[in-house]
mmCIF file of C-alpha atoms in Angstrom:
data_model
loop_
_atom_site.group_PDB
_atom_site.id
_atom_site.type_symbol
_atom_site.label_atom_id
_atom_site.label_comp_id
_atom_site.label_asym_id
_atom_site.label_seq_id
_atom_site.Cartn_x
_atom_site.Cartn_y
_atom_site.Cartn_z
ATOM 1 C CA MET I 684 -240.008 -133.603 -39.176
ATOM 2 C CA LYS I 685 -240.137 -130.507 -36.964
ATOM 3 C CA LYS I 686 -236.347 -130.102 -37.271
ATOM 4 C CA LEU I 687 -236.559 -130.383 -41.053
ATOM 5 C CA LEU I 688 -239.352 -127.794 -41.177
ATOM 6 C CA ALA I 689 -237.350 -125.434 -38.954
ATOM 7 C CA ALA I 690 -234.268 -125.853 -41.171
ATOM 8 C CA VAL I 691 -236.348 -125.065 -44.283
ATOM 9 C CA CYS I 692 -237.798 -121.939 -42.607
ATOM 10 C CA ILE I 693 -234.307 -120.739 -41.626
ATOM 11 C CA SER I 694 -233.015 -121.354 -45.166
ATOM 12 C CA VAL I 695 -235.934 -119.432 -46.711
ATOM 13 C CA SER I 696 -235.413 -116.554 -44.255
ATOM 14 C CA ALA I 697 -231.682 -116.432 -45.007
ATOM 15 C CA PHE I 698 -232.384 -116.468 -48.769
ATOM 16 C CA SER I 699 -234.885 -113.616 -48.439
ATOM 17 C CA PHE I 700 -232.372 -111.631 -46.360
ATOM 18 C CA ALA I 701 -229.668 -112.203 -48.991
ATOM 19 C CA GLN I 702 -231.982 -110.873 -51.700
ATOM 20 C CA ASP I 703 -232.485 -107.599 -49.829
ATOM 21 C CA TYR I 704 -228.864 -106.982 -48.856
ATOM 22 C CA SER I 705 -225.453 -107.169 -50.502
ATOM 23 C CA VAL I 706 -221.847 -106.523 -49.589
ATOM 24 C CA PRO I 707 -221.103 -102.759 -49.870
ATOM 25 C CA ALA I 708 -219.266 -101.934 -53.109
ATOM 26 C CA ALA I 709 -215.808 -100.386 -52.834
ATOM 27 C CA SER I 710 -216.782 -98.037 -55.679
ATOM 28 C CA PRO I 711 -220.589 -97.795 -55.723
ATOM 29 C CA ARG I 712 -222.331 -97.324 -59.052
ATOM 30 C CA GLN I 713 -224.208 -94.052 -59.530
ATOM 31 C CA LYS I 714 -226.838 -93.187 -62.127
ATOM 32 C CA VAL I 715 -227.678 -89.550 -62.793
ATOM 33 C CA GLU I 716 -230.512 -88.462 -65.080
ATOM 34 C CA GLN I 717 -231.585 -84.896 -65.622
ATOM 35 C CA GLN I 718 -233.788 -82.904 -67.944
ATOM 36 C CA PHE I 719 -231.654 -80.941 -70.384
ATOM 37 C CA SER I 720 -233.228 -78.569 -72.879
ATOM 38 C CA MET I 721 -235.943 -80.596 -74.683
ATOM 39 C CA SER I 722 -234.661 -84.050 -73.693
ATOM 40 C CA LYS I 723 -232.489 -85.716 -71.010
ATOM 41 C CA ILE I 724 -228.889 -86.480 -70.206
ATOM 42 C CA SER I 725 -228.086 -89.609 -68.197
ATOM 43 C CA ILE I 726 -224.755 -90.747 -66.741
ATOM 44 C CA ASP I 727 -223.828 -94.169 -65.332
ATOM 45 C CA TYR I 728 -220.477 -94.341 -63.517
ATOM 46 C CA GLY I 729 -218.488 -95.888 -60.673
ATOM 47 C CA ARG I 730 -217.597 -93.726 -57.652
ATOM 48 C CA PRO I 731 -214.185 -94.541 -56.164
ATOM 49 C CA GLY I 732 -213.103 -92.919 -52.899
ATOM 50 C CA VAL I 733 -209.856 -91.091 -52.139
ATOM 51 C CA LYS I 734 -209.250 -93.268 -49.054
ATOM 52 C CA GLY I 735 -206.069 -91.454 -48.094
ATOM 53 C CA ARG I 736 -204.393 -92.025 -51.465
ATOM 54 C CA LYS I 737 -202.686 -89.518 -53.761
ATOM 55 C CA ILE I 738 -205.056 -89.415 -56.718
ATOM 56 C CA PHE I 739 -203.952 -87.336 -59.706
ATOM 57 C CA GLY I 740 -200.387 -87.872 -60.793
ATOM 58 C CA GLU I 741 -200.177 -91.215 -58.957
ATOM 59 C CA LEU I 742 -203.294 -93.435 -58.705
ATOM 60 C CA VAL I 743 -204.538 -91.689 -61.875
ATOM 61 C CA PRO I 744 -201.317 -90.989 -63.817
ATOM 62 C CA TYR I 745 -200.925 -87.747 -65.720
ATOM 63 C CA GLY I 746 -200.976 -88.021 -69.492
ATOM 64 C CA GLN I 747 -202.731 -91.410 -69.601
ATOM 65 C CA VAL I 748 -206.339 -92.164 -70.529
ATOM 66 C CA TRP I 749 -208.563 -92.833 -67.511
ATOM 67 C CA ARG I 750 -212.071 -94.326 -67.332
ATOM 68 C CA ALA I 751 -213.450 -91.288 -65.398
ATOM 69 C CA GLY I 752 -214.582 -93.381 -62.463
ATOM 70 C CA ALA I 753 -214.165 -97.020 -61.474
ATOM 71 C CA ASN I 754 -214.856 -100.503 -62.852
ATOM 72 C CA SER I 755 -216.752 -100.505 -66.175
ATOM 73 C CA SER I 756 -216.373 -97.362 -68.263
ATOM 74 C CA THR I 757 -218.509 -94.313 -67.601
ATOM 75 C CA LYS I 758 -221.510 -94.059 -69.931
ATOM 76 C CA ILE I 759 -223.176 -90.794 -70.903
ATOM 77 C CA THR I 760 -226.366 -90.613 -72.972
ATOM 78 C CA PHE I 761 -227.632 -87.500 -74.761
ATOM 79 C CA GLY I 762 -231.299 -87.452 -75.746
ATOM 80 C CA GLN I 763 -230.626 -84.804 -78.381
ATOM 81 C CA ALA I 764 -227.632 -83.525 -80.334
ATOM 82 C CA VAL I 765 -225.516 -81.306 -78.084
ATOM 83 C CA ASN I 766 -222.666 -78.856 -78.252
ATOM 84 C CA PHE I 767 -220.103 -80.484 -75.955
ATOM 85 C CA GLY I 768 -217.496 -77.903 -75.005
ATOM 86 C CA GLY I 769 -217.781 -76.266 -78.415
ATOM 87 C CA LYS I 770 -218.056 -79.441 -80.501
ATOM 88 C CA THR I 771 -221.204 -81.056 -81.902
ATOM 89 C CA VAL I 772 -222.115 -84.542 -80.675
ATOM 90 C CA PRO I 773 -225.089 -86.503 -82.112
ATOM 91 C CA ALA I 774 -227.720 -87.940 -79.755
ATOM 92 C CA GLY I 775 -226.663 -91.331 -78.397
ATOM 93 C CA THR I 776 -224.601 -93.141 -75.744
ATOM 94 C CA TYR I 777 -220.845 -92.717 -75.389
ATOM 95 C CA GLY I 778 -217.982 -93.801 -73.153
ATOM 96 C CA LEU I 779 -216.560 -90.870 -71.164
ATOM 97 C CA PHE I 780 -212.787 -90.823 -70.652
ATOM 98 C CA ILE I 781 -210.286 -88.301 -69.332
ATOM 99 C CA VAL I 782 -206.601 -87.688 -69.950
ATOM 100 C CA PRO I 783 -205.571 -85.573 -66.938
ATOM 101 C CA THR I 784 -202.640 -83.236 -66.505
ATOM 102 C CA GLU I 785 -201.967 -80.974 -63.553
ATOM 103 C CA LYS I 786 -203.606 -77.886 -65.064
ATOM 104 C CA GLU I 787 -206.083 -79.225 -67.637
ATOM 105 C CA TRP I 788 -208.045 -82.329 -68.591
ATOM 106 C CA LYS I 789 -208.819 -83.689 -72.017
ATOM 107 C CA VAL I 790 -212.400 -84.986 -71.803
ATOM 108 C CA ILE I 791 -213.174 -87.598 -74.444
ATOM 109 C CA LEU I 792 -216.396 -89.106 -75.795
ATOM 110 C CA ASN I 793 -215.774 -92.516 -77.366
ATOM 111 C CA LYS I 794 -218.103 -94.793 -79.346
ATOM 112 C CA ASP I 795 -217.239 -97.810 -77.154
ATOM 113 C CA PHE I 796 -219.239 -97.433 -73.933
ATOM 114 C CA GLN I 797 -219.292 -101.127 -72.947
ATOM 115 C CA GLN I 798 -215.655 -101.766 -72.040
ATOM 116 C CA TRP I 799 -214.164 -102.470 -68.628
ATOM 117 C CA GLY I 800 -212.058 -99.520 -67.503
ATOM 118 C CA ALA I 801 -209.875 -98.110 -70.271
ATOM 119 C CA TYR I 802 -207.908 -101.296 -70.990
ATOM 120 C CA THR I 803 -209.289 -101.675 -74.518
ATOM 121 C CA TYR I 804 -209.674 -97.943 -75.177
ATOM 122 C CA ASP I 805 -209.197 -97.193 -78.878
ATOM 123 C CA PRO I 806 -208.604 -93.530 -79.833
ATOM 124 C CA LYS I 807 -209.878 -94.338 -83.334
ATOM 125 C CA GLN I 808 -213.338 -94.678 -81.744
ATOM 126 C CA ASP I 809 -213.248 -91.116 -80.337
ATOM 127 C CA VAL I 810 -216.163 -88.917 -81.374
ATOM 128 C CA VAL I 811 -214.882 -85.665 -79.859
ATOM 129 C CA ASP I 812 -212.413 -84.468 -77.261
ATOM 130 C CA VAL I 813 -212.278 -81.112 -75.507
ATOM 131 C CA THR I 814 -209.617 -79.697 -73.209
ATOM 132 C CA VAL I 815 -210.828 -77.813 -70.133
ATOM 133 C CA PRO I 816 -208.987 -76.172 -67.219
ATOM 134 C CA VAL I 817 -208.765 -77.819 -63.804
ATOM 135 C CA ASN I 818 -209.729 -75.791 -60.743
ATOM 136 C CA LYS I 819 -208.556 -76.547 -57.214
ATOM 137 C CA LEU I 820 -211.326 -77.191 -54.697
ATOM 138 C CA THR I 821 -211.245 -75.597 -51.254
ATOM 139 C CA ASP I 822 -212.694 -78.764 -49.688
ATOM 140 C CA LYS I 823 -211.752 -82.324 -50.552
ATOM 141 C CA GLN I 824 -214.231 -84.332 -52.636
ATOM 142 C CA GLU I 825 -213.841 -87.783 -51.067
ATOM 143 C CA TRP I 826 -215.984 -89.686 -53.598
ATOM 144 C CA PHE I 827 -215.571 -89.169 -57.335
ATOM 145 C CA GLU I 828 -218.606 -87.284 -58.634
ATOM 146 C CA ILE I 829 -220.144 -86.271 -61.955
ATOM 147 C CA THR I 830 -223.067 -83.850 -61.893
ATOM 148 C CA LEU I 831 -225.108 -81.760 -64.310
ATOM 149 C CA ASN I 832 -225.369 -78.119 -63.313
ATOM 150 C CA PRO I 833 -227.930 -76.125 -65.362
ATOM 151 C CA THR I 834 -227.189 -72.472 -66.070
ATOM 152 C CA ASP I 835 -230.571 -71.850 -67.713
ATOM 153 C CA GLU I 836 -233.296 -73.983 -69.333
ATOM 154 C CA ASN I 837 -231.155 -74.758 -72.390
ATOM 155 C CA THR I 838 -227.544 -74.677 -71.161
ATOM 156 C CA GLY I 839 -225.472 -76.148 -68.359
ATOM 157 C CA ASN I 840 -222.173 -77.666 -67.302
ATOM 158 C CA LEU I 841 -220.992 -81.234 -66.913
ATOM 159 C CA VAL I 842 -219.091 -81.015 -63.612
ATOM 160 C CA ILE I 843 -216.437 -83.624 -62.769
ATOM 161 C CA LYS I 844 -214.665 -83.554 -59.406
ATOM 162 C CA TRP I 845 -212.535 -85.741 -57.182
ATOM 163 C CA ASP I 846 -210.063 -85.144 -54.396
ATOM 164 C CA MET I 847 -209.040 -81.462 -54.764
ATOM 165 C CA ALA I 848 -209.703 -81.131 -58.516
ATOM 166 C CA GLN I 849 -212.726 -79.999 -60.517
ATOM 167 C CA ALA I 850 -213.328 -79.501 -64.233
ATOM 168 C CA GLU I 851 -216.412 -78.390 -66.163
ATOM 169 C CA VAL I 852 -217.513 -78.961 -69.749
ATOM 170 C CA PRO I 853 -220.123 -76.472 -71.027
ATOM 171 C CA LEU I 854 -223.208 -77.997 -72.670
ATOM 172 C CA LYS I 855 -225.929 -76.603 -74.909
ATOM 173 C CA PRO I 856 -228.120 -77.895 -77.737
ATOM 174 C CA SER I 857 -226.256 -78.200 -81.038
ATOM 175 C CA LYS I 858 -228.790 -75.861 -82.701
ATOM 176 C CA LEU I 859 -229.708 -73.548 -79.845
ATOM 177 C CA ASP I 860 -231.647 -71.013 -81.969
ATOM 178 C CA THR I 861 -233.862 -73.751 -83.407
ATOM 179 C CA VAL I 862 -234.492 -75.268 -79.976
ATOM 180 C CA ILE I 863 -235.455 -71.869 -78.533
ATOM 181 C CA LYS I 864 -237.927 -71.290 -81.400
ATOM 182 C CA ILE I 865 -239.506 -74.725 -80.895
ATOM 183 C CA SER I 866 -239.629 -74.166 -77.141
ATOM 184 C CA ASP I 867 -241.347 -70.800 -77.591
ATOM 185 C CA LYS I 868 -243.955 -72.379 -79.882
ATOM 186 C CA LEU I 869 -244.611 -75.168 -77.379
ATOM 187 C CA LYS I 870 -245.084 -72.580 -74.633
ATOM 188 C CA GLU I 871 -247.620 -70.763 -76.833
ATOM 189 C CA ILE I 872 -249.525 -74.021 -77.396
ATOM 190 C CA LYS I 873 -249.551 -74.784 -73.666
ATOM 191 C CA LYS I 874 -250.877 -71.289 -72.940
ATOM 192 C CA ILE I 875 -253.661 -71.701 -75.540
ATOM 193 C CA GLU I 876 -254.586 -75.064 -73.965
ATOM 194 C CA SER I 877 -254.563 -73.554 -70.463
ATOM 195 C CA ASP I 878 -256.701 -70.597 -71.526
ATOM 196 C CA SER I 879 -259.136 -72.907 -73.302
ATOM 197 C CA THR I 880 -259.492 -75.080 -70.170
ATOM 198 C CA LYS I 881 -260.180 -72.033 -68.004
ATOM 199 C CA LYS I 882 -262.933 -70.805 -70.360
ATOM 200 C CA SER I 883 -264.631 -74.180 -70.472
#
């Protein structure tokens, strides 16, 4: 009976341990969420490492569509309509894909954001694509990375970098003048509320 009880305790302990830990992923999943203008932008993507390989032009062939990460396709969600590199994109979730060349990347937003990699990529589902220049980094970016870099409260850049390459897509609200007017009115309301609280 004591042996059975001990075996049960060990099994429970092992199960609890397994729930808290997992085998490290070769390309860990990253979720990025950031305030942008009057809403948020979120990105869900896999982060492959360079691991001594030649990336662009070999592992990621030039001129072919790439999932912009690893494993399931990269998903990007806009909480409001945005100007994506000069083109209007409605609020919603999209698959993010790239067609790289040595000097520029075509960055694509596609309606299908639930596919694995780019194996079932259908260009007919593209919402927009923009072509941006590629800059050479001075230091190697070992793990693929997508970040949001604000330039002011209503504009910013989607920054994509891996190995020695970096590209940026400028972002702003689709109707910037309207957003600024709304924002100014909201600031006025907040000031009135603050002043009212101070007086009372």
